[in-house]
Amino acid sequence: MSPMPSRRALLAGTAALALAPRARAGDDAPLRIGSFTVKRLQDGLFPLEPRMIPGAESEEGRVLLARAGLPPAGPSAEPVNAFLVRQQDRAWLLDAGCGTVFGPGFDRVAGALATEGIDPARIEAVWLTHLHADHAGGLLTPEGRARFPAAELVLQEAEAAYWGDPASRARAPAEMALFFDTAQAVLAAYADRLRRVRGEAVLAPGAAFLPLPGHTPGHAGVTLEDGTDRLLIWGDVVHSRILQFPHPDWTVIWDADKAQAEATRRGIFDRAAAEGLTVAGMHLAARGRVERRGGGYAFTV
Ligand SMILES: [Zn+2]
């Protein structure tokens, strides 16, 4: 079974779009974190099927989906996000969406940037949470060239090493070929301005990576902090708000190391709940806070 949504599933997802939870008014207003302004850029919506979160192929999964007003067998329409981070006249991008890798229905980041009045040449760096195609595909034009002509591409050393290593590809399921092709095309297109960093590397004053490994070896979120304001944009810690807050043990089929992904998710849920952190994610429609609820967690916006 393909680990990726098939083209047919993506098209079927247009039905799921009508079921997409409506973001609360104001959710998409730019968020100010001290002197930073953060804007969610939605690249598209993809239909998440329970088979992509195998724990959800269960009575409990069907109940959670039905309780959310969705068909018990899914799918749920989940966003693919990038984020624009601005500070005075500086502009950075956090991930870049799918580009044209997954066909029609995506690649809206470029238009969203234009709406914000940002020319791609003004992006000084792209901070990449990981090299999956729904985050890195948008770094390329349809012709496969660098879409951000002046941007440094910053990512974790472990991430660049994994996707650039022929041995990783040889070990991975054949269905991951498109992910490897995209990752390697991105690494090649930005080869002369790649910045490989380790750990909690500083990205700009007040902005730093936070390693959250498991989904991929070098998967990392980004923290923004200025004065008493803080935001964590945690990449792919969660693919389904409906399913994975009550069940942090439900991993996605794309997780490279499922045990590590689960441990990372529980750890950052606990930390976010304890610190009252505002969090946002690449597959969350709104920013919010994590709290403990029952044996699991809940996300409140
Ligand atoms: Zn993703």
Coordinates of C-alpha atoms and ligand atoms in Angstrom, one line a residue, residues 130 132 134-135 215 236 239 282-283, ligand 1:
H130 CA 12.4 18.4 7.5
H132 CA 9.5 15.7 3.2
D134 CA 5.0 18.6 1.5
H135 CA 7.4 20.9 3.2
H215 CA 9.1 11.8 12.1
D236 CA 4.9 17.5 11.9
H239 CA -0.9 15.2 11.5
M282 CA 2.3 22.4 9.5
H283 CA -0.8 20.2 9.7
Ligands
ZN1 ZN 4.1 17.0 6.6

